[in-house]
Coordinates of C-alpha atoms and ligand atoms in Angstrom, one line a residue:
Chain A
X241 CA 126.9 77.3 52.6
X242 CA 126.8 81.0 52.1
X243 CA 124.1 83.6 52.1
X244 CA 123.1 85.9 49.2
X245 CA 120.4 88.6 49.1
X246 CA 118.6 88.9 45.8
X247 CA 115.8 91.1 44.5
X248 CA 113.2 90.3 41.8
X249 CA 112.2 93.7 40.5
X250 CA 108.4 94.3 40.4
X251 CA 108.8 95.1 36.7
X252 CA 109.6 91.4 36.0
X253 CA 106.5 90.2 37.8
X254 CA 103.6 90.0 35.3
X255 CA 101.8 86.9 36.5
X256 CA 101.7 84.8 39.7
X257 CA 104.1 82.2 38.2
X258 CA 106.8 84.9 37.9
X259 CA 107.3 84.8 41.7
X260 CA 109.1 81.6 41.4
X261 CA 111.5 82.9 38.8
X262 CA 114.5 83.2 41.3
X263 CA 114.0 79.7 42.5
X264 CA 113.7 78.3 39.0
X265 CA 116.9 79.9 37.9
X266 CA 118.7 78.3 40.9
X267 CA 117.0 74.9 40.5
X268 CA 118.3 74.8 36.9
X269 CA 121.8 74.7 38.4
X270 CA 120.8 71.4 40.1
X271 CA 121.6 72.4 43.6
X272 CA 119.7 72.7 46.8
X273 CA 118.9 76.0 48.3
X274 CA 117.4 77.3 51.6
X275 CA 115.2 80.3 51.6
X276 CA 115.9 82.1 54.8
X277 CA 113.6 85.1 54.3
X278 CA 111.0 86.2 51.8
X279 CA 109.9 89.8 51.9
X280 CA 108.5 92.6 49.8
X281 CA 110.9 95.4 49.4
X282 CA 110.6 98.8 47.9
X283 CA 111.7 97.8 44.5
X284 CA 110.7 94.2 44.3
X285 CA 110.6 90.8 46.1
X286 CA 113.6 90.2 48.3
X287 CA 114.9 86.8 49.1
X288 CA 117.7 85.7 51.4
X289 CA 119.1 82.4 50.1
X290 CA 121.5 80.0 51.6
X291 CA 123.5 78.4 48.8
X292 CA 126.6 76.2 48.5
X293 CA 129.7 78.3 48.6
X294 CA 131.4 76.9 45.5
X295 CA 128.3 77.6 43.4
X296 CA 128.2 81.3 44.2
X297 CA 129.7 82.5 40.9
X298 CA 127.6 80.4 38.6
X299 CA 124.4 81.3 40.5
X300 CA 125.2 85.0 40.5
X301 CA 125.8 84.9 36.8
X302 CA 122.6 82.9 36.1
X303 CA 120.5 85.3 38.2
X304 CA 122.0 88.4 36.6
X305 CA 121.3 86.9 33.1
X306 CA 117.6 86.8 34.1
X307 CA 117.7 90.4 35.3
X308 CA 117.5 89.4 38.9
X309 CA 119.5 91.8 41.1
X310 CA 122.2 90.3 43.4
X311 CA 122.6 92.8 46.1
X312 CA 126.0 93.9 47.4
X313 CA 126.6 92.2 50.7
X314 CA 126.5 94.3 53.8
X315 CA 128.6 93.6 56.8
X316 CA 129.3 94.7 60.3
X317 CA 132.6 94.9 62.2
X318 CA 133.1 93.9 65.8
X319 CA 135.5 95.8 68.0
X320 CA 137.0 93.0 70.0
X321 CA 138.5 95.4 72.5
X322 CA 135.0 96.5 73.5
X323 CA 133.3 93.1 73.2
X324 CA 132.8 91.2 76.4
X325 CA 131.5 88.0 74.9
X326 CA 128.2 88.3 76.5
X327 CA 126.2 86.9 73.7
X328 CA 123.4 89.5 73.6
X329 CA 123.8 89.9 69.8
X330 CA 123.8 86.2 69.0
X331 CA 120.1 85.4 69.2
X332 CA 119.3 88.4 66.9
X333 CA 121.4 87.1 64.0
X334 CA 119.3 85.4 61.3
X335 CA 122.2 83.6 59.7
X336 CA 124.5 82.4 62.5
X337 CA 127.1 85.0 61.3
X338 CA 127.4 85.7 65.1
X339 CA 127.8 82.7 67.3
X340 CA 129.6 81.5 70.4
X341 CA 132.5 79.0 70.1
X342 CA 133.2 76.1 72.4
X343 CA 135.0 78.3 74.9
X344 CA 132.3 80.9 75.0
X345 CA 134.0 83.5 72.8
X346 CA 132.1 85.4 70.2
X347 CA 132.8 84.3 66.6
X348 CA 131.8 86.4 63.6
X349 CA 131.9 85.1 60.1
X350 CA 131.9 87.8 57.5
X351 CA 130.8 85.4 54.7
X352 CA 127.5 84.8 56.5
X353 CA 126.7 88.4 57.4
X354 CA 124.0 90.0 55.5
X355 CA 124.4 93.4 57.0
X356 CA 120.8 93.3 58.1
X357 CA 121.8 95.4 61.2
X358 CA 119.6 93.6 63.7
X359 CA 122.5 93.0 66.0
X360 CA 123.8 96.5 66.2
X361 CA 121.5 98.0 68.8
X362 CA 121.4 94.7 70.7
X363 CA 125.0 95.1 71.9
X364 CA 125.4 96.7 75.3
X365 CA 129.0 97.6 74.6
X366 CA 128.4 99.4 71.3
X367 CA 131.0 97.0 69.9
X368 CA 129.2 96.4 66.6
X369 CA 129.4 98.9 63.8
X370 CA 128.0 99.0 60.3
X371 CA 130.5 99.4 57.6
Chain B
X15 CA 134.3 62.3 106.1
X16 CA 133.9 65.9 107.2
X17 CA 136.5 68.7 107.0
X18 CA 136.8 72.0 108.8
X19 CA 137.7 75.5 107.5
X20 CA 141.0 75.4 109.4
X21 CA 141.9 72.0 108.0
X22 CA 141.3 73.4 104.5
X23 CA 143.2 76.6 105.2
X24 CA 146.1 74.5 106.5
X25 CA 146.2 72.7 103.2
X26 CA 146.1 76.0 101.3
X27 CA 149.1 77.2 103.3
X28 CA 151.0 73.9 102.8
X29 CA 150.3 74.0 99.1
X30 CA 148.5 70.6 99.0
X31 CA 144.9 71.8 98.7
X32 CA 142.8 70.2 96.0
X33 CA 140.6 72.7 94.1
X34 CA 138.3 72.1 91.2
X35 CA 136.0 74.6 89.3
X36 CA 132.3 73.9 89.5
X37 CA 132.4 72.5 85.9
X38 CA 135.3 70.2 86.7
X39 CA 133.5 69.0 89.9
X40 CA 130.6 67.7 87.8
X41 CA 132.9 65.3 85.8
X42 CA 134.8 64.3 88.9
X43 CA 131.7 63.3 90.9
X44 CA 130.4 61.6 87.8
X45 CA 133.5 59.5 87.6
X46 CA 134.4 58.9 91.2
X47 CA 131.2 59.4 93.2
X48 CA 130.2 61.8 95.9
X49 CA 132.1 59.9 98.7
X50 CA 135.5 60.1 97.0
X51 CA 134.9 63.7 96.0
X52 CA 134.1 64.7 99.6
X53 CA 137.3 63.0 100.7
X54 CA 139.6 64.3 98.0
X55 CA 138.3 67.7 96.9
X56 CA 138.7 70.6 99.3
X57 CA 137.3 73.6 97.5
X58 CA 135.1 74.1 94.5
X59 CA 135.2 77.5 92.8
X60 CA 132.3 79.2 91.0
X61 CA 132.1 82.3 88.8
X62 CA 129.7 84.6 87.1
X63 CA 130.0 87.7 84.9
X64 CA 126.9 89.4 83.9
X65 CA 124.9 92.7 84.1
X66 CA 124.1 93.5 87.8
X67 CA 122.0 96.7 88.0
X68 CA 122.2 97.0 91.8
X69 CA 125.9 97.9 91.8
X70 CA 127.8 101.0 92.6
X71 CA 130.6 102.5 94.7
X72 CA 131.1 104.7 97.7
X73 CA 133.8 107.3 97.1
X74 CA 135.5 109.8 99.5
X75 CA 137.4 112.7 98.0
X76 CA 138.9 114.3 101.0
X77 CA 138.1 118.0 101.5
X78 CA 139.0 121.3 99.8
X79 CA 140.2 124.4 101.5
X80 CA 138.0 126.2 102.3
X81 CA 135.8 123.0 102.7
X82 CA 132.7 122.1 100.8
X83 CA 129.6 120.1 101.7
X84 CA 128.2 118.8 98.5
X85 CA 124.6 119.2 97.7
X86 CA 124.8 117.8 94.2
X87 CA 127.8 116.3 92.5
X88 CA 128.5 114.8 89.1
X89 CA 131.2 112.4 87.9
X90 CA 131.7 112.7 84.2
X91 CA 128.2 114.3 84.1
X92 CA 126.6 111.4 85.9
X93 CA 124.7 112.5 89.0
X94 CA 126.1 110.8 92.1
X95 CA 124.0 110.4 95.2
X96 CA 125.0 112.6 98.1
X97 CA 123.2 112.1 101.3
X98 CA 126.0 111.5 103.7
X99 CA 128.9 113.5 105.1
X100 CA 130.4 116.4 103.3
X101 CA 132.6 114.7 100.6
X102 CA 131.2 111.1 100.5
X103 CA 129.1 110.0 97.6
X104 CA 127.6 106.9 96.0
X105 CA 127.8 106.4 92.3
X106 CA 125.2 103.9 91.1
X107 CA 125.6 102.1 87.8
X108 CA 122.2 102.7 86.3
X109 CA 122.3 106.4 86.7
X110 CA 122.8 107.9 83.3
X111 CA 124.9 110.9 82.3
X112 CA 122.8 114.1 82.0
X113 CA 124.4 115.0 78.7
X114 CA 124.6 111.6 76.9
X115 CA 122.0 109.3 78.6
X116 CA 121.7 105.8 77.1
X117 CA 125.4 106.0 76.1
X118 CA 127.3 106.6 79.4
X119 CA 126.3 106.0 83.0
X120 CA 127.5 105.2 86.5
X121 CA 128.8 101.8 85.4
X122 CA 131.1 103.4 82.8
X123 CA 132.3 105.9 85.5
X124 CA 133.3 102.9 87.7
X125 CA 135.0 101.2 84.7
X126 CA 136.9 104.4 83.8
X127 CA 137.9 104.9 87.5
X128 CA 139.2 101.4 87.8
X129 CA 141.1 101.8 84.5
X130 CA 143.0 104.8 86.1
X131 CA 141.4 107.3 83.8
X132 CA 140.8 110.9 85.1
X133 CA 137.2 111.6 86.1
X134 CA 135.7 115.1 86.0
X135 CA 134.1 116.0 89.3
X136 CA 131.7 118.9 89.4
X137 CA 129.8 119.8 92.6
X138 CA 127.9 122.5 94.3
X139 CA 126.8 123.4 97.8
X140 CA 124.3 125.7 99.5
X141 CA 127.2 126.6 101.8
X142 CA 127.2 126.7 105.6
X143 CA 129.4 128.5 108.2
X144 CA 131.5 125.4 108.5
X145 CA 131.5 124.5 104.8
X146 CA 131.7 127.9 102.9
X147 CA 132.8 126.7 99.5
X148 CA 130.0 126.8 96.9
X149 CA 131.5 125.1 93.9
X150 CA 134.1 122.6 92.8
X151 CA 135.2 121.7 89.3
X152 CA 138.2 119.3 89.2
X153 CA 139.6 116.1 87.9
X154 CA 140.8 113.1 89.9
X155 CA 141.9 109.5 89.4
X156 CA 141.4 106.6 91.7
X157 CA 144.8 107.2 93.2
X158 CA 143.9 110.7 94.3
X159 CA 140.9 109.7 96.5
X160 CA 140.8 108.2 100.0
X161 CA 138.3 105.4 99.6
X162 CA 136.7 103.7 96.6
X163 CA 134.5 100.9 97.8
X164 CA 132.4 98.8 95.5
X165 CA 129.2 98.2 97.3
X166 CA 126.5 96.2 95.5
X167 CA 123.2 95.7 97.3
X168 CA 122.1 92.9 95.0
X169 CA 124.5 90.7 93.0
X170 CA 124.8 87.1 92.0
X171 CA 121.2 86.0 91.5
X172 CA 121.0 82.3 92.2
X173 CA 119.3 82.0 88.8
X174 CA 117.3 84.2 86.5
X175 CA 114.5 83.8 84.0
X176 CA 114.7 83.4 80.3
X177 CA 112.9 86.2 78.5
X178 CA 110.8 86.1 75.3
X179 CA 108.4 88.5 73.6
X180 CA 104.9 87.5 72.5
X181 CA 103.9 91.0 71.3
X182 CA 103.9 92.3 67.8
X183 CA 106.8 94.7 68.1
X184 CA 110.5 94.6 69.1
X185 CA 110.9 95.5 72.7
X186 CA 114.1 96.7 74.4
X187 CA 114.4 95.5 78.0
X188 CA 117.0 94.9 80.6
X189 CA 116.9 91.4 79.2
X190 CA 118.2 92.9 75.9
X191 CA 116.5 93.3 72.5
X192 CA 113.6 90.9 72.1
X193 CA 112.1 90.3 68.7
X194 CA 108.3 90.1 68.2
X195 CA 106.3 86.9 68.0
X196 CA 108.8 84.9 70.0
X197 CA 111.6 85.8 67.6
X198 CA 114.4 85.1 70.0
X199 CA 115.2 84.4 73.7
X200 CA 117.6 85.7 76.2
X201 CA 118.7 84.3 79.5
X202 CA 121.2 85.3 82.3
X203 CA 123.3 83.5 84.8
X204 CA 126.1 81.0 84.5
X205 CA 124.0 78.0 85.3
X206 CA 126.2 75.3 86.9
X207 CA 129.0 77.7 87.5
X208 CA 126.9 80.2 89.3
X209 CA 127.8 80.7 93.0
X210 CA 124.5 80.3 94.7
X211 CA 123.5 77.4 92.5
X212 CA 126.4 75.5 94.1
X213 CA 125.4 76.2 97.7
X214 CA 121.6 76.4 97.3
X215 CA 121.0 76.1 101.1
X216 CA 123.5 78.8 102.0
X217 CA 125.6 76.5 104.2
X218 CA 128.9 78.2 103.5
X219 CA 128.1 81.5 101.9
X220 CA 127.2 84.3 104.4
X221 CA 128.3 87.4 106.1
X222 CA 132.1 87.6 105.8
X223 CA 132.7 85.1 103.1
X224 CA 135.8 86.1 101.2
X225 CA 135.3 86.1 97.4
X226 CA 136.6 87.2 94.0
X227 CA 135.0 90.5 93.2
X228 CA 135.8 92.6 90.1
X229 CA 139.2 91.0 89.8
X230 CA 140.1 91.8 93.4
X231 CA 139.1 90.5 96.8
X232 CA 135.7 91.2 98.2
X233 CA 133.3 90.0 100.8
X234 CA 129.7 88.9 101.1
X235 CA 128.2 91.3 103.7
X236 CA 124.8 89.7 103.9
X237 CA 121.8 88.7 101.9
X238 CA 121.1 90.9 98.9
X239 CA 118.0 93.0 98.4
X240 CA 115.0 91.0 97.2
X241 CA 116.7 87.8 98.5
X242 CA 114.0 85.2 98.0
X243 CA 115.3 81.8 99.2
X244 CA 112.1 79.9 99.2
X245 CA 111.8 79.9 95.4
X246 CA 115.6 79.8 94.8
X247 CA 116.1 83.4 93.9
X248 CA 118.7 84.1 96.5
X249 CA 120.9 87.2 96.1
X250 CA 124.0 88.6 97.7
X251 CA 125.1 92.0 99.2
X252 CA 128.8 92.4 98.2
X253 CA 131.6 94.9 98.9
X254 CA 135.2 95.2 98.0
X255 CA 138.1 97.6 97.6
X256 CA 137.7 99.1 94.1
X257 CA 141.4 100.1 94.2
X258 CA 142.4 96.5 93.8
X259 CA 140.0 95.7 91.1
X260 CA 140.5 95.5 87.3
X261 CA 138.4 96.9 84.5
X262 CA 138.3 93.4 82.9
X263 CA 135.7 92.4 85.5
X264 CA 133.8 95.7 85.9
X265 CA 132.4 96.8 82.6
X266 CA 129.9 99.6 82.0
X267 CA 127.2 98.6 79.6
X268 CA 124.2 100.3 78.0
X269 CA 121.1 98.5 76.8
X270 CA 119.3 100.3 74.0
X271 CA 116.2 102.2 75.2
X272 CA 116.6 100.7 78.7
X273 CA 119.6 102.4 80.1
X274 CA 123.0 101.7 81.7
X275 CA 124.2 99.0 84.0
X276 CA 127.4 97.3 84.9
X277 CA 128.9 93.8 84.3
X278 CA 130.3 92.6 87.6
X279 CA 132.6 89.6 88.0
X280 CA 131.9 87.5 91.1
X281 CA 133.6 84.2 92.1
X282 CA 132.9 82.4 95.3
X283 CA 134.8 79.4 96.8
X284 CA 132.8 76.7 98.3
X285 CA 134.6 74.5 100.9
X286 CA 133.7 70.9 100.6
X287 CA 133.0 70.3 104.3
X288 CA 130.9 67.2 103.8
X289 CA 129.3 64.8 101.3
X290 CA 126.3 67.0 101.0
X291 CA 128.3 69.9 99.7
X292 CA 130.2 67.6 97.3
X293 CA 126.9 66.5 95.9
X294 CA 125.5 70.0 95.7
X295 CA 128.5 71.5 93.9
X296 CA 128.3 68.7 91.3
X297 CA 125.0 70.1 90.1
X298 CA 124.9 70.2 86.3
X299 CA 123.0 72.4 83.8
X300 CA 120.5 69.5 83.2
X301 CA 119.3 69.9 86.8
X302 CA 119.0 73.6 87.0
X303 CA 115.6 74.9 86.0
X304 CA 114.2 78.3 85.3
X305 CA 111.1 79.8 83.7
X306 CA 110.6 81.1 80.3
X307 CA 108.8 84.4 80.8
X308 CA 106.9 86.6 78.4
X309 CA 108.3 90.2 78.6
X310 CA 105.7 91.2 75.9
X311 CA 103.3 91.6 78.8
X312 CA 104.6 94.7 80.7
X313 CA 103.4 93.7 84.2
X314 CA 105.1 92.6 87.4
X315 CA 103.7 89.1 87.2
X316 CA 104.6 88.3 83.6
X317 CA 103.2 85.0 82.2
X318 CA 105.4 82.0 82.7
X319 CA 105.3 79.9 79.6
X320 CA 107.3 76.8 80.5
X321 CA 110.2 75.5 82.5
X322 CA 113.6 75.1 80.9
X323 CA 117.0 73.7 82.0
X324 CA 120.2 75.7 81.7
X325 CA 121.4 72.9 79.5
X326 CA 118.7 73.7 76.9
X327 CA 119.4 77.4 77.3
X328 CA 123.1 77.0 76.6
X329 CA 122.4 74.8 73.6
X330 CA 121.6 78.0 71.5
X331 CA 117.9 77.4 71.0
X332 CA 114.9 76.6 73.1
X333 CA 111.6 75.0 72.1
X334 CA 108.4 77.0 72.5
X335 CA 105.0 76.1 71.2
X336 CA 106.6 73.4 69.1
X337 CA 108.9 75.9 67.4
X338 CA 112.7 76.3 67.9
X339 CA 113.7 79.8 68.8
X340 CA 117.3 81.2 68.9
X341 CA 118.5 81.7 72.4
X342 CA 121.6 83.4 73.7
X343 CA 123.0 84.6 77.0
X344 CA 123.4 88.1 78.4
X345 CA 126.1 87.1 80.8
X346 CA 129.5 85.9 79.6
X347 CA 130.2 82.2 80.0
X348 CA 133.8 82.7 78.9
X349 CA 134.5 85.2 81.6
X350 CA 132.5 83.2 84.2
X351 CA 134.8 80.3 83.5
X352 CA 137.9 82.5 83.7
X353 CA 136.8 83.8 87.1
X354 CA 136.3 80.3 88.5
X355 CA 139.7 79.4 87.1
X356 CA 141.4 82.5 88.5
X357 CA 140.0 82.0 91.9
X358 CA 141.1 78.3 91.8
X359 CA 144.7 79.5 91.0
X360 CA 144.7 82.0 93.8
X361 CA 143.8 79.3 96.3
X362 CA 146.3 76.8 94.8
X363 CA 149.0 79.4 95.1
X364 CA 148.3 79.9 98.8
X365 CA 147.1 83.5 98.3
X366 CA 143.5 83.1 99.3
X367 CA 142.2 81.6 102.5
X368 CA 138.6 80.7 103.2
X369 CA 136.7 81.9 106.2
X370 CA 133.5 80.7 107.8
X371 CA 130.6 83.1 107.6
X372 CA 129.9 85.0 110.8
X373 CA 126.2 84.5 109.9
X374 CA 124.7 82.5 107.1
X375 CA 122.1 83.9 104.7
X376 CA 118.5 83.8 105.8
X377 CA 116.6 80.9 104.3
X378 CA 113.1 82.2 105.2
X379 CA 112.8 85.8 104.0
X380 CA 109.7 86.5 101.9
X381 CA 109.8 88.6 98.9
X382 CA 107.2 91.4 99.1
X383 CA 105.9 93.6 96.4
X384 CA 105.4 97.3 96.7
X385 CA 102.6 98.5 98.8
X386 CA 100.6 101.1 96.8
X387 CA 98.5 103.6 98.8
X388 CA 96.8 104.9 95.6
X389 CA 94.9 102.2 93.7
X390 CA 96.3 101.1 90.4
X391 CA 93.8 101.8 87.6
X392 CA 93.2 99.6 84.7
X393 CA 91.8 100.2 81.2
X394 CA 88.5 98.5 82.2
X395 CA 88.0 101.1 84.9
X396 CA 88.2 104.1 82.6
X397 CA 87.1 102.9 79.2
X398 CA 83.9 104.1 77.6
X399 CA 81.7 102.6 74.9
X400 CA 83.2 103.0 71.5
X401 CA 81.3 104.7 68.7
X402 CA 81.3 102.2 65.9
X403 CA 80.5 101.9 62.2
X404 CA 80.6 98.8 60.0
X405 CA 83.5 98.6 57.5
X406 CA 81.1 98.7 54.5
X407 CA 79.4 101.9 55.3
X408 CA 79.7 105.3 53.7
X409 CA 82.1 108.0 54.7
X410 CA 79.1 110.3 55.1
X411 CA 77.5 108.1 57.8
X412 CA 80.8 108.1 59.7
X413 CA 81.0 111.9 59.4
X414 CA 77.4 112.2 60.7
X415 CA 78.1 110.0 63.6
X416 CA 81.1 112.0 64.6
X417 CA 79.0 115.1 64.6
X418 CA 76.0 113.5 66.4
X419 CA 78.0 111.8 69.1
X420 CA 80.4 114.7 69.5
X421 CA 83.4 112.4 69.3
X422 CA 86.7 112.3 67.5
X423 CA 87.1 108.6 66.9
X424 CA 84.9 106.1 65.2
X425 CA 86.0 102.4 65.5
X426 CA 85.4 100.4 62.4
X427 CA 84.3 96.8 62.8
X428 CA 82.9 93.9 60.8
X429 CA 79.6 92.1 61.4
X430 CA 81.3 89.9 64.0
X431 CA 82.4 93.0 65.9
X432 CA 86.0 92.3 65.0
X433 CA 88.3 95.4 64.9
X434 CA 88.9 96.6 61.3
X435 CA 90.3 100.0 61.8
X436 CA 89.8 103.5 63.1
X437 CA 88.6 106.8 61.6
X438 CA 89.2 110.2 63.2
X439 CA 87.6 113.5 62.5
X440 CA 90.8 114.6 60.9
X441 CA 90.6 111.7 58.5
X442 CA 87.1 112.9 57.5
X443 CA 88.3 116.4 57.0
X444 CA 91.1 115.1 54.8
X445 CA 88.7 112.9 52.9
X446 CA 86.6 116.0 52.0
X447 CA 89.7 118.0 51.1
X448 CA 90.9 115.2 48.8
X449 CA 87.5 114.3 47.5
X450 CA 87.5 110.7 48.7
X451 CA 84.3 108.8 49.3
X452 CA 85.3 105.2 50.1
X453 CA 85.8 104.4 53.8
X454 CA 88.5 102.1 52.6
X455 CA 90.6 105.0 51.4
X456 CA 90.7 106.9 54.7
X457 CA 90.6 104.2 57.4
X458 CA 93.7 103.5 59.5
X459 CA 94.0 99.8 59.5
X460 CA 97.1 99.3 61.6
X461 CA 95.6 100.3 64.9
X462 CA 97.3 100.3 68.3
X463 CA 95.0 98.6 70.8
X464 CA 94.7 97.9 74.5
X465 CA 93.0 95.3 76.7
X466 CA 90.8 95.5 79.8
X467 CA 93.4 94.4 82.2
X468 CA 96.2 96.7 81.0
X469 CA 97.2 99.3 83.5
X470 CA 96.2 102.8 82.5
X471 CA 99.8 104.0 82.7
X472 CA 100.8 101.4 80.0
X473 CA 98.0 102.5 77.8
X474 CA 99.0 106.2 78.3
X475 CA 102.6 105.3 77.4
X476 CA 101.5 103.6 74.2
X477 CA 99.6 106.7 73.2
X478 CA 102.4 109.0 74.0
X479 CA 105.1 107.0 72.2
X480 CA 102.9 106.6 69.1
X481 CA 101.5 110.2 69.2
X482 CA 97.9 109.0 69.1
X483 CA 94.9 110.1 71.1
X484 CA 92.8 106.9 71.4
X485 CA 93.1 103.2 71.7
X486 CA 90.3 100.7 71.0
X487 CA 89.9 98.2 73.7
X488 CA 89.7 94.6 72.4
X489 CA 89.3 91.2 73.8
X490 CA 91.4 88.1 73.0
X491 CA 89.4 87.5 69.8
X492 CA 90.1 91.1 68.7
X493 CA 86.4 92.0 69.2
X494 CA 85.9 95.6 70.2
X495 CA 84.8 96.1 73.8
X496 CA 85.3 99.8 74.2
X497 CA 87.7 102.7 73.7
X498 CA 90.0 104.8 75.8
X499 CA 91.0 108.3 74.7
X500 CA 93.4 110.8 76.1
X501 CA 90.4 112.7 77.6
X502 CA 89.8 109.9 80.1
X503 CA 93.4 110.0 81.1
X504 CA 93.5 113.7 82.0
Ligands
LIG262 S1 124.2 92.4 60.5 FE1 124.4 91.3 62.5 S2 122.5 90.2 62.7 FE2 122.6 90.8 60.6 S3 123.5 89.1 59.6 FE3 125.2 90.5 60.0 S4 125.9 89.8 62.0 FE4 123.9 88.8 61.7
LIG263 S1 126.5 91.8 72.2 FE1 128.3 93.1 71.9 S2 129.6 92.6 73.7 FE2 128.0 91.0 73.6 S3 129.0 89.4 72.5 FE3 127.9 90.6 71.0 S4 129.4 92.1 70.2 FE4 130.2 91.2 72.1

């Protein structure tokens, strides 16, 4: 699964039913989806969606065809020379992009990172940077 | 069967000592039982690597010509404590740099020192007949100074609590960044690998115990400050020669909006002198309990919400009020394991002998809280009655009340007395200027509040941080029971 961040612009919302537009577009692809976060942004309704990795292109296309904005993915980088594998960032990450492996070493998966930035000021070694 | 320290040391010298890490010991006892373990295993090694605020180092620089007696001195702009002889000092890890606080502190100075980096020393003196020099500004490395002694009054907590936050805003604590409404959880300590968890009755750990400290050799020099054995919060006082240590196990850290600290690596060998110790060192994470504590309440006695095992903590999430919340550690399990492993190898290679403590740690000290000679005041002691208006009333009525009661704040409530918002005299002025008549248009709905039992200093901090001059006092049902304004605080 991979995470995408999409926005339904306010301009597209005329009646209550329109709120489900994003979900309908995805459901038409006959796949399952997890909604990780639902929030009201400055320009529209924001959704964080967990979708199957192999469907990312077809879903992105379908969303764009319906004027739904697929946001560019943000990301962070971890300076492994500074990181001491403490784990203080892990509990902040909403998508498990940051997690500990079997041995207790920090693992970061770029595909899952939303660039939400929640982890950045949680790191006591200033090892996480926004790109 | 029982063993003595000298029998174990003999085996270390002969190269036939059997050593396991505390994690390996769990499996061994599981498989072979306590009796066999007591016979076959000689030493169990433990390890922990986490933030330990009560850490620092004594340094001695040697003297200048003409000599100086420091009154104040700074290492890389971090104020070091000088209250001893002329050129001795203590650099503590939580002291922050004057120039870049919250970025660099005493812990970073120690890390840089151990890394061999040059450190800037600035100092001044009131001068005496025997110490005439008034100022020093120089650079030194660890090799240039006489002594560099790591000396930590409180390390290696037996266990520590798991922190969560019930409040409505993100808080930044020494337990890391805690998201609102129980959004995440943090714990500290290495659980079954942690030194004092493996010798909970302090049978082998005491004054003089030789240990792994910061990558070098150190010693336990007594119980740590706030040592509280009766509720299993034992602590250790440690010292060691900084000159032998490595930066891998001494790391300066800075917690956002809290301040600086230092990660310290500690590993303690536990001799398996008898079956009792074999059993105790086989303790697993399932059997180590700690409390989940609400850091959203800024008091000394924070509410304990439930008990949790280190096994659950290490699983990545804990359950709270029927909900799963993400949980992660503040100490490094990877490095804790590496410490236990390194210490094991030192012993196996014959480089590290065990010694019996000259004195074991006390098992009966009581943890006291600070005696306060001036009484702590609470919101309920200073609050006054709030001037109130109902949410459906006219702006004019609110304005009249402000004038009649000679007040700056009107608290807006509904018919059940529940807090709905606040209106200040400034809001009224603004309403007139902008020609607004509806209360709804001028009311501040997101109101910072306080409660009866909140200490006044907390309420004052809330006002200061948020640049506001009053806080409505509410009860648990958000019903208004008073108001506290900056006037009462002055
Ligand atoms: S920015 Fe940090 S917290 Fe947010 S998704 Fe990426 S790794 Fe996770
Ligand atoms: S909080 Fe910083 S130092 Fe700790 S594991 Fe995360 S990136 Fe590494």
